[in-house]
Amino acid sequence: IRAHLVKRQWQANETVVGTVTLVYDHHARNLSEKLIDLQHHHHGAVLATTHVHLDEHLCAEVILLKAKAREIEHLADRLRQQKGVLHAELAMASTGIDLK
């Protein structure tokens, strides 16, 4: 039931919470700068970012977002499209508002 309510919130383009998990090759040309630029462009939506070095080439990053659903989906798509991003996953959640 909860998943259905969250999905309705996202479809209605309400203010929601989401996370984008990325795994990427930090040696890909200008990729780190592009990822940072995208986050700065959506600075009002980005609550926190966690960056972890997995090995000499790979990094994982989790970005916690709170914004209108379409803005989060747009940012997730833009992050996913960057050359060198090996995995990008959007997890949708709700703010807990109006879930009656």
PDB file of N, CA, C and O in Angstrom, residues 22-81:
ATOM      1  N   LEU A  22      24.942   6.211  -7.910  1.00  0.00           N
ATOM      2  CA  LEU A  22      25.774   6.139  -9.102  1.00  0.00           C
ATOM      3  C   LEU A  22      27.008   5.294  -8.827  1.00  0.00           C
ATOM      4  O   LEU A  22      27.572   5.345  -7.728  1.00  0.00           O
ATOM      5  N   VAL A  23      27.435   4.544  -9.818  1.00  0.00           N
ATOM      6  CA  VAL A  23      28.757   3.923  -9.831  1.00  0.00           C
ATOM      7  C   VAL A  23      29.387   4.398 -11.128  1.00  0.00           C
ATOM      8  O   VAL A  23      28.772   4.297 -12.195  1.00  0.00           O
ATOM      9  N   TYR A  24      30.572   4.954 -11.029  1.00  0.00           N
ATOM     10  CA  TYR A  24      31.188   5.512 -12.224  1.00  0.00           C
ATOM     11  C   TYR A  24      32.708   5.421 -12.181  1.00  0.00           C
ATOM     12  O   TYR A  24      33.313   5.253 -11.133  1.00  0.00           O
ATOM     13  N   ASP A  25      33.288   5.529 -13.360  1.00  0.00           N
ATOM     14  CA  ASP A  25      34.746   5.524 -13.536  1.00  0.00           C
ATOM     15  C   ASP A  25      35.220   6.964 -13.404  1.00  0.00           C
ATOM     16  O   ASP A  25      34.962   7.789 -14.286  1.00  0.00           O
ATOM     17  N   HIS A  26      35.907   7.276 -12.327  1.00  0.00           N
ATOM     18  CA  HIS A  26      36.304   8.665 -12.123  1.00  0.00           C
ATOM     19  C   HIS A  26      37.422   9.104 -13.061  1.00  0.00           C
ATOM     20  O   HIS A  26      37.761  10.279 -13.121  1.00  0.00           O
ATOM     21  N   HIS A  27      37.973   8.176 -13.839  1.00  0.00           N
ATOM     22  CA  HIS A  27      38.976   8.540 -14.843  1.00  0.00           C
ATOM     23  C   HIS A  27      38.338   8.964 -16.156  1.00  0.00           C
ATOM     24  O   HIS A  27      39.034   9.454 -17.045  1.00  0.00           O
ATOM     25  N   ALA A  28      37.040   8.768 -16.311  1.00  0.00           N
ATOM     26  CA  ALA A  28      36.360   9.207 -17.527  1.00  0.00           C
ATOM     27  C   ALA A  28      36.525  10.725 -17.641  1.00  0.00           C
ATOM     28  O   ALA A  28      36.349  11.453 -16.662  1.00  0.00           O
ATOM     29  N   ARG A  29      36.829  11.170 -18.824  1.00  0.00           N
ATOM     30  CA  ARG A  29      37.179  12.569 -19.065  1.00  0.00           C
ATOM     31  C   ARG A  29      36.085  13.537 -18.584  1.00  0.00           C
ATOM     32  O   ARG A  29      34.947  13.463 -19.020  1.00  0.00           O
ATOM     33  N   ASN A  30      36.474  14.409 -17.672  1.00  0.00           N
ATOM     34  CA  ASN A  30      35.613  15.471 -17.128  1.00  0.00           C
ATOM     35  C   ASN A  30      34.336  14.974 -16.447  1.00  0.00           C
ATOM     36  O   ASN A  30      33.437  15.777 -16.182  1.00  0.00           O
ATOM     37  N   LEU A  31      34.226  13.681 -16.174  1.00  0.00           N
ATOM     38  CA  LEU A  31      32.990  13.159 -15.601  1.00  0.00           C
ATOM     39  C   LEU A  31      32.713  13.731 -14.210  1.00  0.00           C
ATOM     40  O   LEU A  31      31.597  14.171 -13.930  1.00  0.00           O
ATOM     41  N   SER A  32      33.710  13.751 -13.354  1.00  0.00           N
ATOM     42  CA  SER A  32      33.496  14.276 -11.999  1.00  0.00           C
ATOM     43  C   SER A  32      32.989  15.711 -12.045  1.00  0.00           C
ATOM     44  O   SER A  32      32.052  16.078 -11.320  1.00  0.00           O
ATOM     45  N   GLU A  33      33.580  16.520 -12.915  1.00  0.00           N
ATOM     46  CA  GLU A  33      33.156  17.914 -13.042  1.00  0.00           C
ATOM     47  C   GLU A  33      31.719  18.011 -13.558  1.00  0.00           C
ATOM     48  O   GLU A  33      30.934  18.843 -13.093  1.00  0.00           O
ATOM     49  N   LYS A  34      31.347  17.159 -14.515  1.00  0.00           N
ATOM     50  CA  LYS A  34      29.985  17.171 -15.053  1.00  0.00           C
ATOM     51  C   LYS A  34      28.969  16.781 -13.985  1.00  0.00           C
ATOM     52  O   LYS A  34      27.906  17.389 -13.882  1.00  0.00           O
ATOM     53  N   LEU A  35      29.297  15.765 -13.194  1.00  0.00           N
ATOM     54  CA  LEU A  35      28.386  15.338 -12.135  1.00  0.00           C
ATOM     55  C   LEU A  35      28.207  16.439 -11.088  1.00  0.00           C
ATOM     56  O   LEU A  35      27.093  16.701 -10.637  1.00  0.00           O
ATOM     57  N   ILE A  36      29.294  17.094 -10.743  1.00  0.00           N
ATOM     58  CA  ILE A  36      29.222  18.193  -9.775  1.00  0.00           C
ATOM     59  C   ILE A  36      28.431  19.362 -10.352  1.00  0.00           C
ATOM     60  O   ILE A  36      27.587  19.959  -9.666  1.00  0.00           O
ATOM     61  N   ASP A  37      28.680  19.701 -11.623  1.00  0.00           N
ATOM     62  CA  ASP A  37      27.952  20.802 -12.259  1.00  0.00           C
ATOM     63  C   ASP A  37      26.445  20.538 -12.272  1.00  0.00           C
ATOM     64  O   ASP A  37      25.645  21.447 -12.013  1.00  0.00           O
ATOM     65  N   LEU A  38      26.048  19.308 -12.591  1.00  0.00           N
ATOM     66  CA  LEU A  38      24.624  18.975 -12.590  1.00  0.00           C
ATOM     67  C   LEU A  38      24.014  19.142 -11.199  1.00  0.00           C
ATOM     68  O   LEU A  38      22.904  19.657 -11.053  1.00  0.00           O
ATOM     69  N   GLN A  39      24.751  18.721 -10.180  1.00  0.00           N
ATOM     70  CA  GLN A  39      24.247  18.864  -8.819  1.00  0.00           C
ATOM     71  C   GLN A  39      24.158  20.337  -8.413  1.00  0.00           C
ATOM     72  O   GLN A  39      23.194  20.760  -7.771  1.00  0.00           O
ATOM     73  N   HIS A  40      25.136  21.139  -8.828  1.00  0.00           N
ATOM     74  CA  HIS A  40      25.095  22.566  -8.526  1.00  0.00           C
ATOM     75  C   HIS A  40      23.922  23.242  -9.237  1.00  0.00           C
ATOM     76  O   HIS A  40      23.306  24.154  -8.682  1.00  0.00           O
ATOM     77  N   HIS A  41      23.625  22.797 -10.444  1.00  0.00           N
ATOM     78  CA  HIS A  41      22.510  23.356 -11.201  1.00  0.00           C
ATOM     79  C   HIS A  41      21.175  23.074 -10.499  1.00  0.00           C
ATOM     80  O   HIS A  41      20.233  23.850 -10.625  1.00  0.00           O
ATOM     81  N   HIS A  42      21.116  21.989  -9.748  1.00  0.00           N
ATOM     82  CA  HIS A  42      19.910  21.606  -9.001  1.00  0.00           C
ATOM     83  C   HIS A  42      20.165  21.735  -7.494  1.00  0.00           C
ATOM     84  O   HIS A  42      19.650  20.933  -6.705  1.00  0.00           O
ATOM     85  N   HIS A  43      20.928  22.739  -7.098  1.00  0.00           N
ATOM     86  CA  HIS A  43      21.347  22.879  -5.697  1.00  0.00           C
ATOM     87  C   HIS A  43      20.189  22.946  -4.716  1.00  0.00           C
ATOM     88  O   HIS A  43      20.313  22.507  -3.581  1.00  0.00           O
ATOM     89  N   GLY A  44      19.050  23.440  -5.149  1.00  0.00           N
ATOM     90  CA  GLY A  44      17.896  23.505  -4.261  1.00  0.00           C
ATOM     91  C   GLY A  44      17.307  22.145  -3.940  1.00  0.00           C
ATOM     92  O   GLY A  44      16.614  21.983  -2.941  1.00  0.00           O
ATOM     93  N   ALA A  45      17.586  21.169  -4.783  1.00  0.00           N
ATOM     94  CA  ALA A  45      17.043  19.819  -4.598  1.00  0.00           C
ATOM     95  C   ALA A  45      18.000  18.896  -3.846  1.00  0.00           C
ATOM     96  O   ALA A  45      17.567  17.948  -3.210  1.00  0.00           O
ATOM     97  N   VAL A  46      19.290  19.172  -3.931  1.00  0.00           N
ATOM     98  CA  VAL A  46      20.298  18.278  -3.343  1.00  0.00           C
ATOM     99  C   VAL A  46      20.418  18.554  -1.848  1.00  0.00           C
ATOM    100  O   VAL A  46      20.791  19.644  -1.433  1.00  0.00           O
ATOM    101  N   LEU A  47      20.085  17.541  -1.041  1.00  0.00           N
ATOM    102  CA  LEU A  47      20.204  17.660   0.411  1.00  0.00           C
ATOM    103  C   LEU A  47      21.573  17.214   0.902  1.00  0.00           C
ATOM    104  O   LEU A  47      22.144  17.818   1.807  1.00  0.00           O
ATOM    105  N   ALA A  48      22.101  16.123   0.315  1.00  0.00           N
ATOM    106  CA  ALA A  48      23.386  15.580   0.745  1.00  0.00           C
ATOM    107  C   ALA A  48      23.924  14.644  -0.327  1.00  0.00           C
ATOM    108  O   ALA A  48      23.167  14.078  -1.114  1.00  0.00           O
ATOM    109  N   THR A  49      25.242  14.509  -0.330  1.00  0.00           N
ATOM    110  CA  THR A  49      25.906  13.591  -1.250  1.00  0.00           C
ATOM    111  C   THR A  49      26.966  12.824  -0.472  1.00  0.00           C
ATOM    112  O   THR A  49      27.702  13.410   0.313  1.00  0.00           O
ATOM    113  N   THR A  50      27.012  11.521  -0.701  1.00  0.00           N
ATOM    114  CA  THR A  50      28.048  10.685  -0.109  1.00  0.00           C
ATOM    115  C   THR A  50      28.860  10.076  -1.241  1.00  0.00           C
ATOM    116  O   THR A  50      28.297   9.504  -2.172  1.00  0.00           O
ATOM    117  N   HIS A  51      30.169  10.229  -1.155  1.00  0.00           N
ATOM    118  CA  HIS A  51      31.075   9.755  -2.199  1.00  0.00           C
ATOM    119  C   HIS A  51      32.042   8.743  -1.591  1.00  0.00           C
ATOM    120  O   HIS A  51      32.634   9.012  -0.548  1.00  0.00           O
ATOM    121  N   VAL A  52      32.167   7.587  -2.247  1.00  0.00           N
ATOM    122  CA  VAL A  52      33.038   6.519  -1.745  1.00  0.00           C
ATOM    123  C   VAL A  52      33.937   6.037  -2.884  1.00  0.00           C
ATOM    124  O   VAL A  52      33.472   5.835  -4.008  1.00  0.00           O
ATOM    125  N   HIS A  53      35.206   5.838  -2.590  1.00  0.00           N
ATOM    126  CA  HIS A  53      36.149   5.284  -3.558  1.00  0.00           C
ATOM    127  C   HIS A  53      36.113   3.761  -3.436  1.00  0.00           C
ATOM    128  O   HIS A  53      36.430   3.213  -2.385  1.00  0.00           O
ATOM    129  N   LEU A  54      35.677   3.092  -4.497  1.00  0.00           N
ATOM    130  CA  LEU A  54      35.557   1.632  -4.470  1.00  0.00           C
ATOM    131  C   LEU A  54      36.870   0.935  -4.774  1.00  0.00           C
ATOM    132  O   LEU A  54      37.187  -0.101  -4.204  1.00  0.00           O
ATOM    133  N   ASP A  55      37.624   1.483  -5.706  1.00  0.00           N
ATOM    134  CA  ASP A  55      38.958   0.983  -6.036  1.00  0.00           C
ATOM    135  C   ASP A  55      39.705   2.111  -6.736  1.00  0.00           C
ATOM    136  O   ASP A  55      39.315   3.272  -6.641  1.00  0.00           O
ATOM    137  N   GLU A  56      40.752   1.794  -7.481  1.00  0.00           N
ATOM    138  CA  GLU A  56      41.563   2.827  -8.121  1.00  0.00           C
ATOM    139  C   GLU A  56      40.826   3.564  -9.232  1.00  0.00           C
ATOM    140  O   GLU A  56      41.227   4.661  -9.617  1.00  0.00           O
ATOM    141  N   HIS A  57      39.758   2.970  -9.761  1.00  0.00           N
ATOM    142  CA  HIS A  57      39.054   3.582 -10.892  1.00  0.00           C
ATOM    143  C   HIS A  57      37.588   3.903 -10.607  1.00  0.00           C
ATOM    144  O   HIS A  57      37.046   4.836 -11.188  1.00  0.00           O
ATOM    145  N   LEU A  58      36.960   3.129  -9.742  1.00  0.00           N
ATOM    146  CA  LEU A  58      35.519   3.259  -9.554  1.00  0.00           C
ATOM    147  C   LEU A  58      35.149   4.018  -8.284  1.00  0.00           C
ATOM    148  O   LEU A  58      35.782   3.852  -7.241  1.00  0.00           O
ATOM    149  N   CYS A  59      34.107   4.827  -8.417  1.00  0.00           N
ATOM    150  CA  CYS A  59      33.540   5.545  -7.288  1.00  0.00           C
ATOM    151  C   CYS A  59      32.055   5.231  -7.210  1.00  0.00           C
ATOM    152  O   CYS A  59      31.421   4.948  -8.224  1.00  0.00           O
ATOM    153  N   ALA A  60      31.521   5.304  -6.011  1.00  0.00           N
ATOM    154  CA  ALA A  60      30.075   5.215  -5.806  1.00  0.00           C
ATOM    155  C   ALA A  60      29.653   6.528  -5.159  1.00  0.00           C
ATOM    156  O   ALA A  60      30.390   7.108  -4.358  1.00  0.00           O
ATOM    157  N   GLU A  61      28.479   6.983  -5.542  1.00  0.00           N
ATOM    158  CA  GLU A  61      27.958   8.226  -4.990  1.00  0.00           C
ATOM    159  C   GLU A  61      26.468   8.054  -4.761  1.00  0.00           C
ATOM    160  O   GLU A  61      25.774   7.495  -5.615  1.00  0.00           O
ATOM    161  N   VAL A  62      25.992   8.502  -3.619  1.00  0.00           N
ATOM    162  CA  VAL A  62      24.565   8.492  -3.311  1.00  0.00           C
ATOM    163  C   VAL A  62      24.163   9.940  -3.078  1.00  0.00           C
ATOM    164  O   VAL A  62      24.765  10.636  -2.257  1.00  0.00           O
ATOM    165  N   ILE A  63      23.147  10.373  -3.820  1.00  0.00           N
ATOM    166  CA  ILE A  63      22.688  11.755  -3.750  1.00  0.00           C
ATOM    167  C   ILE A  63      21.264  11.748  -3.193  1.00  0.00           C
ATOM    168  O   ILE A  63      20.381  11.106  -3.759  1.00  0.00           O
ATOM    169  N   LEU A  64      21.061  12.423  -2.084  1.00  0.00           N
ATOM    170  CA  LEU A  64      19.751  12.530  -1.454  1.00  0.00           C
ATOM    171  C   LEU A  64      19.097  13.819  -1.937  1.00  0.00           C
ATOM    172  O   LEU A  64      19.692  14.895  -1.839  1.00  0.00           O
ATOM    173  N   LEU A  65      17.875  13.683  -2.477  1.00  0.00           N
ATOM    174  CA  LEU A  65      17.190  14.803  -3.113  1.00  0.00           C
ATOM    175  C   LEU A  65      15.803  15.013  -2.523  1.00  0.00           C
ATOM    176  O   LEU A  65      15.128  14.057  -2.141  1.00  0.00           O
ATOM    177  N   LYS A  66      15.381  16.267  -2.488  1.00  0.00           N
ATOM    178  CA  LYS A  66      14.016  16.612  -2.114  1.00  0.00           C
ATOM    179  C   LYS A  66      13.575  17.738  -3.034  1.00  0.00           C
ATOM    180  O   LYS A  66      14.163  18.833  -3.027  1.00  0.00           O
ATOM    181  N   ALA A  67      12.556  17.458  -3.860  1.00  0.00           N
ATOM    182  CA  ALA A  67      12.071  18.435  -4.836  1.00  0.00           C
ATOM    183  C   ALA A  67      10.802  17.887  -5.464  1.00  0.00           C
ATOM    184  O   ALA A  67      10.323  16.816  -5.085  1.00  0.00           O
ATOM    185  N   LYS A  68      10.280  18.601  -6.437  1.00  0.00           N
ATOM    186  CA  LYS A  68       9.171  18.087  -7.229  1.00  0.00           C
ATOM    187  C   LYS A  68       9.665  16.832  -7.950  1.00  0.00           C
ATOM    188  O   LYS A  68      10.829  16.742  -8.364  1.00  0.00           O
ATOM    189  N   ALA A  69       8.788  15.872  -8.105  1.00  0.00           N
ATOM    190  CA  ALA A  69       9.153  14.577  -8.693  1.00  0.00           C
ATOM    191  C   ALA A  69       9.810  14.730 -10.058  1.00  0.00           C
ATOM    192  O   ALA A  69      10.808  14.066 -10.351  1.00  0.00           O
ATOM    193  N   ARG A  70       9.278  15.607 -10.908  1.00  0.00           N
ATOM    194  CA  ARG A  70       9.833  15.761 -12.263  1.00  0.00           C
ATOM    195  C   ARG A  70      11.268  16.282 -12.232  1.00  0.00           C
ATOM    196  O   ARG A  70      12.090  15.888 -13.042  1.00  0.00           O
ATOM    197  N   GLU A  71      11.568  17.179 -11.294  1.00  0.00           N
ATOM    198  CA  GLU A  71      12.935  17.695 -11.198  1.00  0.00           C
ATOM    199  C   GLU A  71      13.900  16.584 -10.804  1.00  0.00           C
ATOM    200  O   GLU A  71      14.993  16.469 -11.364  1.00  0.00           O
ATOM    201  N   ILE A  72      13.503  15.752  -9.853  1.00  0.00           N
ATOM    202  CA  ILE A  72      14.358  14.637  -9.439  1.00  0.00           C
ATOM    203  C   ILE A  72      14.543  13.663 -10.592  1.00  0.00           C
ATOM    204  O   ILE A  72      15.666  13.210 -10.872  1.00  0.00           O
ATOM    205  N   GLU A  73      13.462  13.331 -11.293  1.00  0.00           N
ATOM    206  CA  GLU A  73      13.571  12.412 -12.437  1.00  0.00           C
ATOM    207  C   GLU A  73      14.468  12.996 -13.526  1.00  0.00           C
ATOM    208  O   GLU A  73      15.275  12.280 -14.124  1.00  0.00           O
ATOM    209  N   HIS A  74      14.337  14.297 -13.782  1.00  0.00           N
ATOM    210  CA  HIS A  74      15.168  14.961 -14.801  1.00  0.00           C
ATOM    211  C   HIS A  74      16.646  14.893 -14.412  1.00  0.00           C
ATOM    212  O   HIS A  74      17.497  14.541 -15.237  1.00  0.00           O
ATOM    213  N   LEU A  75      16.941  15.211 -13.160  1.00  0.00           N
ATOM    214  CA  LEU A  75      18.334  15.161 -12.710  1.00  0.00           C
ATOM    215  C   LEU A  75      18.872  13.734 -12.779  1.00  0.00           C
ATOM    216  O   LEU A  75      19.994  13.513 -13.246  1.00  0.00           O
ATOM    217  N   ALA A  76      18.097  12.763 -12.351  1.00  0.00           N
ATOM    218  CA  ALA A  76      18.529  11.362 -12.416  1.00  0.00           C
ATOM    219  C   ALA A  76      18.831  10.958 -13.860  1.00  0.00           C
ATOM    220  O   ALA A  76      19.842  10.297 -14.126  1.00  0.00           O
ATOM    221  N   ASP A  77      17.978  11.374 -14.792  1.00  0.00           N
ATOM    222  CA  ASP A  77      18.218  11.061 -16.206  1.00  0.00           C
ATOM    223  C   ASP A  77      19.497  11.705 -16.706  1.00  0.00           C
ATOM    224  O   ASP A  77      20.279  11.076 -17.420  1.00  0.00           O
ATOM    225  N   ARG A  78      19.718  12.954 -16.352  1.00  0.00           N
ATOM    226  CA  ARG A  78      20.929  13.654 -16.800  1.00  0.00           C
ATOM    227  C   ARG A  78      22.183  13.007 -16.229  1.00  0.00           C
ATOM    228  O   ARG A  78      23.193  12.856 -16.920  1.00  0.00           O
ATOM    229  N   LEU A  79      22.142  12.614 -14.961  1.00  0.00           N
ATOM    230  CA  LEU A  79      23.293  11.942 -14.346  1.00  0.00           C
ATOM    231  C   LEU A  79      23.551  10.608 -15.041  1.00  0.00           C
ATOM    232  O   LEU A  79      24.695  10.258 -15.346  1.00  0.00           O
ATOM    233  N   ARG A  80      22.500   9.872 -15.303  1.00  0.00           N
ATOM    234  CA  ARG A  80      22.568   8.550 -15.936  1.00  0.00           C
ATOM    235  C   ARG A  80      23.192   8.622 -17.335  1.00  0.00           C
ATOM    236  O   ARG A  80      23.872   7.706 -17.777  1.00  0.00           O
ATOM    237  N   GLN A  81      22.966   9.711 -18.053  1.00  0.00           N
ATOM    238  CA  GLN A  81      23.397   9.863 -19.444  1.00  0.00           C
ATOM    239  C   GLN A  81      24.881  10.174 -19.600  1.00  0.00           C
ATOM    240  O   GLN A  81      25.403  10.103 -20.712  1.00  0.00           O
TER     241      GLN A  81
END
